Coordinates of C-alpha atoms in Angstrom, one line a residue:
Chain E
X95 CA 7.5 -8.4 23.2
X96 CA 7.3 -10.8 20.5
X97 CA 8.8 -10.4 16.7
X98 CA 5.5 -9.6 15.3
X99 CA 4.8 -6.3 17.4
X100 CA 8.6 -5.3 17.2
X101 CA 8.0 -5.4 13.5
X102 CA 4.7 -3.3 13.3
X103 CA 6.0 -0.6 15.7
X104 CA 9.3 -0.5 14.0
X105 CA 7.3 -0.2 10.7
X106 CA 4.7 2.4 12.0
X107 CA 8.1 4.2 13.0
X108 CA 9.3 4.3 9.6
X109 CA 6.0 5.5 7.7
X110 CA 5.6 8.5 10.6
X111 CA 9.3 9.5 10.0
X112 CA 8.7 9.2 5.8
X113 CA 5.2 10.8 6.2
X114 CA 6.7 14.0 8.8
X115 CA 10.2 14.9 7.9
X116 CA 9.3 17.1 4.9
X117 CA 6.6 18.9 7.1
X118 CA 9.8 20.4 9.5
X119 CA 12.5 20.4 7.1
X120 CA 11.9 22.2 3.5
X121 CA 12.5 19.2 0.6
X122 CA 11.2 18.0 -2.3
X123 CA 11.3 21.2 -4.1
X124 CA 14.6 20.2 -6.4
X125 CA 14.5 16.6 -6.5
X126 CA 16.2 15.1 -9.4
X127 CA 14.5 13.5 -11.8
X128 CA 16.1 10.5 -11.7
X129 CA 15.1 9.7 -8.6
X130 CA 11.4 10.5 -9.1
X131 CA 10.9 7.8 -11.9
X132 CA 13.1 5.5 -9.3
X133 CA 9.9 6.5 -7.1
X134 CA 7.4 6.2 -9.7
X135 CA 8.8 2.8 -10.6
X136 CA 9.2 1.4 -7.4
X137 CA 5.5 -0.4 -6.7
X138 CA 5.4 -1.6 -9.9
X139 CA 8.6 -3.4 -10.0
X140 CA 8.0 -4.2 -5.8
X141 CA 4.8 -6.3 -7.2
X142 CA 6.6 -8.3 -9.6
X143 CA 8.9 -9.3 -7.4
X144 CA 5.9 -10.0 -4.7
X145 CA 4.4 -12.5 -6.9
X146 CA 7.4 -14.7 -8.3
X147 CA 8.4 -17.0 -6.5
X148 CA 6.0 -16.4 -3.2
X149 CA 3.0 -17.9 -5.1
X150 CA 5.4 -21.3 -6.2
X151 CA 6.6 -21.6 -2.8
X152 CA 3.3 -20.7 -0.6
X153 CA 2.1 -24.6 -2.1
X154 CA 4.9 -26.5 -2.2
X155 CA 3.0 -29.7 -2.4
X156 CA 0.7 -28.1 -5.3
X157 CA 2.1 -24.8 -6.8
X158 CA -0.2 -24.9 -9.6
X159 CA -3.1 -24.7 -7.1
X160 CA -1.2 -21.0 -6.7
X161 CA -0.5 -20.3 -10.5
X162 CA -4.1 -21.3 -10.8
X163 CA -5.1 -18.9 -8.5
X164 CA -3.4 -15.7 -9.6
X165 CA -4.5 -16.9 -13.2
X166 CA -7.9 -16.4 -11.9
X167 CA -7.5 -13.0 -10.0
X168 CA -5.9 -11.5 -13.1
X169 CA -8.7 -12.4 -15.3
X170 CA -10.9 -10.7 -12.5
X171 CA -8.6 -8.0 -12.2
X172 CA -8.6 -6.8 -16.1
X173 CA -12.7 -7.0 -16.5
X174 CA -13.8 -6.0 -13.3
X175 CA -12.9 -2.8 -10.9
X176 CA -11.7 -3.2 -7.1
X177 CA -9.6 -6.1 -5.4
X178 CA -11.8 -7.9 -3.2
X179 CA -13.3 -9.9 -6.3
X180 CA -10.1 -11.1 -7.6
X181 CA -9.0 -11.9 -4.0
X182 CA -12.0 -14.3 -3.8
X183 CA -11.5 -15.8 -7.2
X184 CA -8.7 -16.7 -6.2
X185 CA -8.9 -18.3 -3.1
X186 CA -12.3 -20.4 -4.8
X187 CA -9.6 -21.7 -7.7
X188 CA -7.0 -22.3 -5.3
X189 CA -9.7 -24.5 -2.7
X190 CA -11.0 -25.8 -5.8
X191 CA -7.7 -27.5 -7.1
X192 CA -6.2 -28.1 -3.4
X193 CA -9.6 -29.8 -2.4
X194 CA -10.8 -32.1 -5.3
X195 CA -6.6 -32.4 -8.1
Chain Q
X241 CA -27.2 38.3 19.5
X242 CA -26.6 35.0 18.5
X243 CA -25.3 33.4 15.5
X244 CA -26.4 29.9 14.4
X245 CA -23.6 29.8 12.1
X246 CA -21.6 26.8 13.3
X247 CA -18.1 27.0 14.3
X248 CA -15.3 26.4 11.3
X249 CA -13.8 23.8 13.3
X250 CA -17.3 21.8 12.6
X251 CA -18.0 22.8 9.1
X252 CA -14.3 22.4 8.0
X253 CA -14.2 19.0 9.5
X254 CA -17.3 17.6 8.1
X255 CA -16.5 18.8 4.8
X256 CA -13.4 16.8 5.3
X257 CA -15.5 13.9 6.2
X258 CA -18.0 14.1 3.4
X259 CA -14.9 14.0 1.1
X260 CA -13.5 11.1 2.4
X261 CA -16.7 8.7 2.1
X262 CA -15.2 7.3 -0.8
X263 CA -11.4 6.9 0.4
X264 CA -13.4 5.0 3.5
X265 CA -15.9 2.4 1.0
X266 CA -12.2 1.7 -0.5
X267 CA -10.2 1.2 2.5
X268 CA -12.6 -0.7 4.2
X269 CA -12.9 -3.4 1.7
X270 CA -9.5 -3.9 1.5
X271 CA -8.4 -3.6 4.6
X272 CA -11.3 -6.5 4.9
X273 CA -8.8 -8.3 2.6
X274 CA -5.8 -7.1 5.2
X275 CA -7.5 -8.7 8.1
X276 CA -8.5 -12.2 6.2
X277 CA -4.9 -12.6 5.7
X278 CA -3.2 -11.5 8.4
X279 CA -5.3 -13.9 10.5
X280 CA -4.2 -16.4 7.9
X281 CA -0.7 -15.8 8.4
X282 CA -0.5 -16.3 11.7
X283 CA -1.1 -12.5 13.4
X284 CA -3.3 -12.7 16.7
X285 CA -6.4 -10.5 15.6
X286 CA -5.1 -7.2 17.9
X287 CA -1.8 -7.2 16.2
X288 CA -3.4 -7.0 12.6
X289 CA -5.9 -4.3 13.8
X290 CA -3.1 -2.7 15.9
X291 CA -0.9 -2.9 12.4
X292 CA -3.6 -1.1 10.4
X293 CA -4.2 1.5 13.0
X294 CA -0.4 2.1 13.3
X295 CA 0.7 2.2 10.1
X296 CA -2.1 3.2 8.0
X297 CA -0.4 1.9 4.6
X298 CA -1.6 0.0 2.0
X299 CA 0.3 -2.8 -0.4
X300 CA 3.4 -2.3 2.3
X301 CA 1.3 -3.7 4.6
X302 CA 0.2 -6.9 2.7
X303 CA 4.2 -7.2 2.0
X304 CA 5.0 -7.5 5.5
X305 CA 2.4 -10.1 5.8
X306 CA 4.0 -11.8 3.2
X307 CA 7.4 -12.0 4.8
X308 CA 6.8 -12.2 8.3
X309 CA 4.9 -15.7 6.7
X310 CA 8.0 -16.4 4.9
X311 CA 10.0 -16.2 7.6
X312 CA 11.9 -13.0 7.0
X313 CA 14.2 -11.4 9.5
X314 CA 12.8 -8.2 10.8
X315 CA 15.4 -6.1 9.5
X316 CA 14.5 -7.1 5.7
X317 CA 10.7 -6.3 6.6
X318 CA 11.1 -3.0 7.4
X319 CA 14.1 -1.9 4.6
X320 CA 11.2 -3.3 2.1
X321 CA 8.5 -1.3 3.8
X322 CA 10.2 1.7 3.4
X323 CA 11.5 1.3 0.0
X324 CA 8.0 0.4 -1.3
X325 CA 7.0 3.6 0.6
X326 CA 9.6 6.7 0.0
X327 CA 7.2 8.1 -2.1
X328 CA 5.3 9.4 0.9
X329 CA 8.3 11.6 1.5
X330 CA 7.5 13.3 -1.7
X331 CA 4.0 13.1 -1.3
X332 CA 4.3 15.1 2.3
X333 CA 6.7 17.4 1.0
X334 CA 3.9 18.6 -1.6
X335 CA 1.3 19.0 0.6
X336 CA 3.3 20.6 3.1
X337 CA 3.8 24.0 0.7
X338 CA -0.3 23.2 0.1
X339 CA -1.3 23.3 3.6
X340 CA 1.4 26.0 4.9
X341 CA 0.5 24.7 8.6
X342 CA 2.3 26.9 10.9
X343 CA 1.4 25.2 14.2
X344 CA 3.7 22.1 15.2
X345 CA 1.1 19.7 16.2
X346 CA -1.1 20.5 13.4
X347 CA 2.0 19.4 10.9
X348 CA 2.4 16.0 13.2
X349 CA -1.2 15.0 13.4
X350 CA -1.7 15.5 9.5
X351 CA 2.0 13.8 8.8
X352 CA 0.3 10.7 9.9
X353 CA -2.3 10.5 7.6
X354 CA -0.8 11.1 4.6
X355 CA -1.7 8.3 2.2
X356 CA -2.2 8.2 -1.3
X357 CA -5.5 9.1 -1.7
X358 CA -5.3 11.5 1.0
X359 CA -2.9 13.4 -0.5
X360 CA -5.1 13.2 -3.9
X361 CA -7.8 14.7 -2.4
X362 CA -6.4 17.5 -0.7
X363 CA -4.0 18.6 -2.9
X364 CA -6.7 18.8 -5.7
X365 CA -8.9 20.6 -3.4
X366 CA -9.1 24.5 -4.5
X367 CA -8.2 26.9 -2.1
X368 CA -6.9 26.9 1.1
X369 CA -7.4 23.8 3.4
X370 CA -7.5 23.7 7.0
X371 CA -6.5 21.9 9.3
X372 CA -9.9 20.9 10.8
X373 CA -10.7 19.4 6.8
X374 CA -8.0 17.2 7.2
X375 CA -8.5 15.8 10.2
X376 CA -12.2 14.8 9.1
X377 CA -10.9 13.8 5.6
X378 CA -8.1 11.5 7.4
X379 CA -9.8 10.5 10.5
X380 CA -12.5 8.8 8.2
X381 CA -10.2 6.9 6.3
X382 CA -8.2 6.0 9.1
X383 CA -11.6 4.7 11.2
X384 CA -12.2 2.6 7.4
X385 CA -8.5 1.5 7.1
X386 CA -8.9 0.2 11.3
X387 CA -12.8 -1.2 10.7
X388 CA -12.0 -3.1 7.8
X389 CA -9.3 -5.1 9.2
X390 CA -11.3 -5.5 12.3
X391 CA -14.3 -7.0 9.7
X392 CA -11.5 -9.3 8.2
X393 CA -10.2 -10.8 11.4
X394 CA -13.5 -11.4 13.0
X395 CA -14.5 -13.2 9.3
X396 CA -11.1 -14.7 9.5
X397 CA -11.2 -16.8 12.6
X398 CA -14.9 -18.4 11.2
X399 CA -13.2 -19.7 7.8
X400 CA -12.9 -23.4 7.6
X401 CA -9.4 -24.9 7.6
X402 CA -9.3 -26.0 4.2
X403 CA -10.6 -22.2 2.7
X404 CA -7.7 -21.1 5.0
X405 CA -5.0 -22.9 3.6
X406 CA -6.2 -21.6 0.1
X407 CA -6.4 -18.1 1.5
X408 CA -2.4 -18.3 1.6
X409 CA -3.0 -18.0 -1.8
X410 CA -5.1 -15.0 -1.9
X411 CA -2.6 -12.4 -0.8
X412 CA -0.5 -13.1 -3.9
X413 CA -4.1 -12.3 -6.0
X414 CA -4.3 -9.0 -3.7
X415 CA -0.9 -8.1 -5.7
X416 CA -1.8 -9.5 -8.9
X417 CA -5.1 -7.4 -8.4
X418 CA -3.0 -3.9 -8.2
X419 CA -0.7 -4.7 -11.4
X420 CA -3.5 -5.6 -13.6
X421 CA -4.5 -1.9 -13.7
X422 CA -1.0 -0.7 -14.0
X423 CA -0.5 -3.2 -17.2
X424 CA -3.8 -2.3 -19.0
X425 CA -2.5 1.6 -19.1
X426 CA 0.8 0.9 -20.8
X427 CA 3.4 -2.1 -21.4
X428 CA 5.9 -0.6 -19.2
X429 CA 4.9 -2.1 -16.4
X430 CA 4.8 -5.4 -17.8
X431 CA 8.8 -5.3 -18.6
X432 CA 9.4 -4.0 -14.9
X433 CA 7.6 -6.6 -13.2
X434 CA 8.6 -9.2 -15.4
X435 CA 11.7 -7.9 -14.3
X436 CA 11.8 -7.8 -10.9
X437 CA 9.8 -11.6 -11.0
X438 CA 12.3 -12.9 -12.8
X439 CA 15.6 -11.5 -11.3
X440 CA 13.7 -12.4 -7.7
X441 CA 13.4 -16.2 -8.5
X442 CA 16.9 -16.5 -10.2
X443 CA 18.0 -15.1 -6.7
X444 CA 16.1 -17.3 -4.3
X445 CA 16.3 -20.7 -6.2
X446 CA 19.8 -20.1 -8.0
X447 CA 21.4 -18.4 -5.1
X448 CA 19.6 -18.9 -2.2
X449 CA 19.4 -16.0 -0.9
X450 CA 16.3 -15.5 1.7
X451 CA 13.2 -14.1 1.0
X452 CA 13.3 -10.9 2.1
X453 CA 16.7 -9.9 0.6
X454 CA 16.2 -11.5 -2.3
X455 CA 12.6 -9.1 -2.6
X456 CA 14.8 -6.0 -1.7
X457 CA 17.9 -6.5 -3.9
X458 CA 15.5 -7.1 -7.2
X459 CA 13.4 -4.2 -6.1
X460 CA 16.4 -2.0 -5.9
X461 CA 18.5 -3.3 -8.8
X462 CA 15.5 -3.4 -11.3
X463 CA 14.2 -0.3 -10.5
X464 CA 17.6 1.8 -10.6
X465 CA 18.5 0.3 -14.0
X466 CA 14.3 0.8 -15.0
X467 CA 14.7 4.6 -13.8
X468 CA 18.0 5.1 -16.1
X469 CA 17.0 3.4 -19.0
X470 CA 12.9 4.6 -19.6
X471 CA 13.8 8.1 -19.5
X472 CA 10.8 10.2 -20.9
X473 CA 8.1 10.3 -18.3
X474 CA 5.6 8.1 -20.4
X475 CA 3.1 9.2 -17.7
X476 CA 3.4 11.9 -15.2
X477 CA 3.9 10.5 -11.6
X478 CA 1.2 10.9 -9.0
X479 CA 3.0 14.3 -7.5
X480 CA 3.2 15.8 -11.0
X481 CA 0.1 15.2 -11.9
X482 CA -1.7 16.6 -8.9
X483 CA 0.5 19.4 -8.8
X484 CA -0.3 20.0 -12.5
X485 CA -3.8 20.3 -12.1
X486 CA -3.3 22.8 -9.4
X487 CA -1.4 25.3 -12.0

């Protein structure tokens, strides 16, 4: 079995245990608060991490091409609603500037 | 004499699927996004369907794209999936007490569909829920979730070259896509994930540490020291919130 597959099933392994356990053992009635902001918190701070530095080194030979990019999706992002529109802003900057700068 | 009254089983199932129309039109077209970019980064087109279908998770999904194209050992991978995604702990704890399923294999078919916006919609629902209305109202999402990254893969392997190497780009948009939301409602967010971008670069250019540890020791570090020092709950989590409404 490749690394790939060993990865998704290992994954899918983790959710289905996250996603079950409460259902058979009692919990999350007394769960500090602490640890739900660390919860609530967690995406947030995950996606700031996600962006910087993946989008420099993704284009190594142009990271503005990148930069550009996200610019662009971000813009899309705060006017309109949904992702798939600033997913293809993005990826018409980015062609854009790789293609023709 | 005979009823025409249909079974519960039918009615409580279709009601579960009529609820879960939207949850499908919004899976679907991001998991379209899923399948684009898995394809992209290098997953044969059954692995990215097989990874939807599996896992049935969102922005964790899209992160282990993200590594596995960086390089990342597997080990990193999953400790980031399951960081990103503790909250569905808490999430199936709540709807556990909701549901009060008595029967085993109702509690482990539901367990796997417990997403988000699943647990959104049933928790808010009045009354009691069945187990028949969650499989419709999670069977539909999981048959978007799956179609959608089929739909992206098959688009996928017709892109150009060029529009393919800008697509490495696109996941990166995908995340920019979900914080743009988050920073619009309050500044918070902005200081977190300026954070975490920060603290994550320092690592991987100043230290050298590899991708995937580098993501998992700036998500852990800033949000430990973000959870002691914003204290008051500017906004209720999703949990309290939900569970508020239900009061």
């Amino acid at each position: 079995m490749n690394k790939i597959m060993i990865i998704i099933l290992a994954c899918a392994a983790a959710n289905y245990l996250l996603r079950v356990l409460p259902f058979f053992i009692s919990a999350g009635d007394n769960i500090p608060a602490y640890f739900k902001r660390f919860l609530d918190y967690m995406p947030v701070v995950a996606l700031g991490a996600l962006i910087f530095p993946g989008i420099i080194t993704s284009f190594p030979q142009n990271p503005a091409a990148g930069i550009a990019g996200v610019a662009a999706a971000a813009m899309a992002a705060w006017f309109f609603e949904g992702l798939i529109l600033p997913v293809f802003a993005s990826i018409g900057v980015t062609w854009f500037m790789l293609q023709y700068l | 004499m005979q009823t025409r009254t249909r079974s519960p089983f039918i009615n409580d199932s279709a009601e579960g699927v009529k609820s879960g129309v939207p949850i499908f039109l919004g899976y679907f077209t991001t998991s379209v996004a899923f399948g684009l970019l898995a394809v992209s980064a290098g997953l044969t087109p059954f692995e990215a369907v097989f990874f939807s279908m599996s896992n049935l998770t969102g922005a964790a999904q899209f992160m282990a794209i993200n590594l596995i194209s960086a390089g990342a050992a597997a080990g990193e991978i999953i400790i980031s999936v399951v960081l990103l995604n503790l909250r569905y702990f808490i999430m199936s704890a709540s709807l556990a007490r909701k549901l009060g399923f008595k029967r085993a294999y109702r509690k482990l078919l539901t367990a796997f569909g417990v997403t988000d916006e699943v647990f959104s919609v049933a928790s808010l629902k009045p009354g009691r829920v069945s187990g028949s209305f969650m499989l419709g109202l999670q069977g539909i999402s999981w048959l978007g979730w799956g179609a959608g990254t089929l739909a992206g893969v098959t688009a996928g392997s017709f892109l150009p070259r060029s529009l393919q190497d800008a697509m490495s780009g696109a996941l990166f948009a995908l995340f920019t896509a979900l914080l743009v939301p988050e920073i619009k409602k309050s500044f918070r967010p902005v200081i977190l994930a300026g954070a975490a971008a920060g603290l994550n670069t320092l690592l991987y250019y100043k230290f050298q540490i590899s991708a995937g540890w580098s993501i998992v020791i700036s998500m852990i570090s800033v949000t430990a020291i973000g959870a002691a020092i914003f204290t008051d709950n500017e906004e209720e989590n999703q949990v309290e919130r939900v569970e508020a409404e239900n009061e």
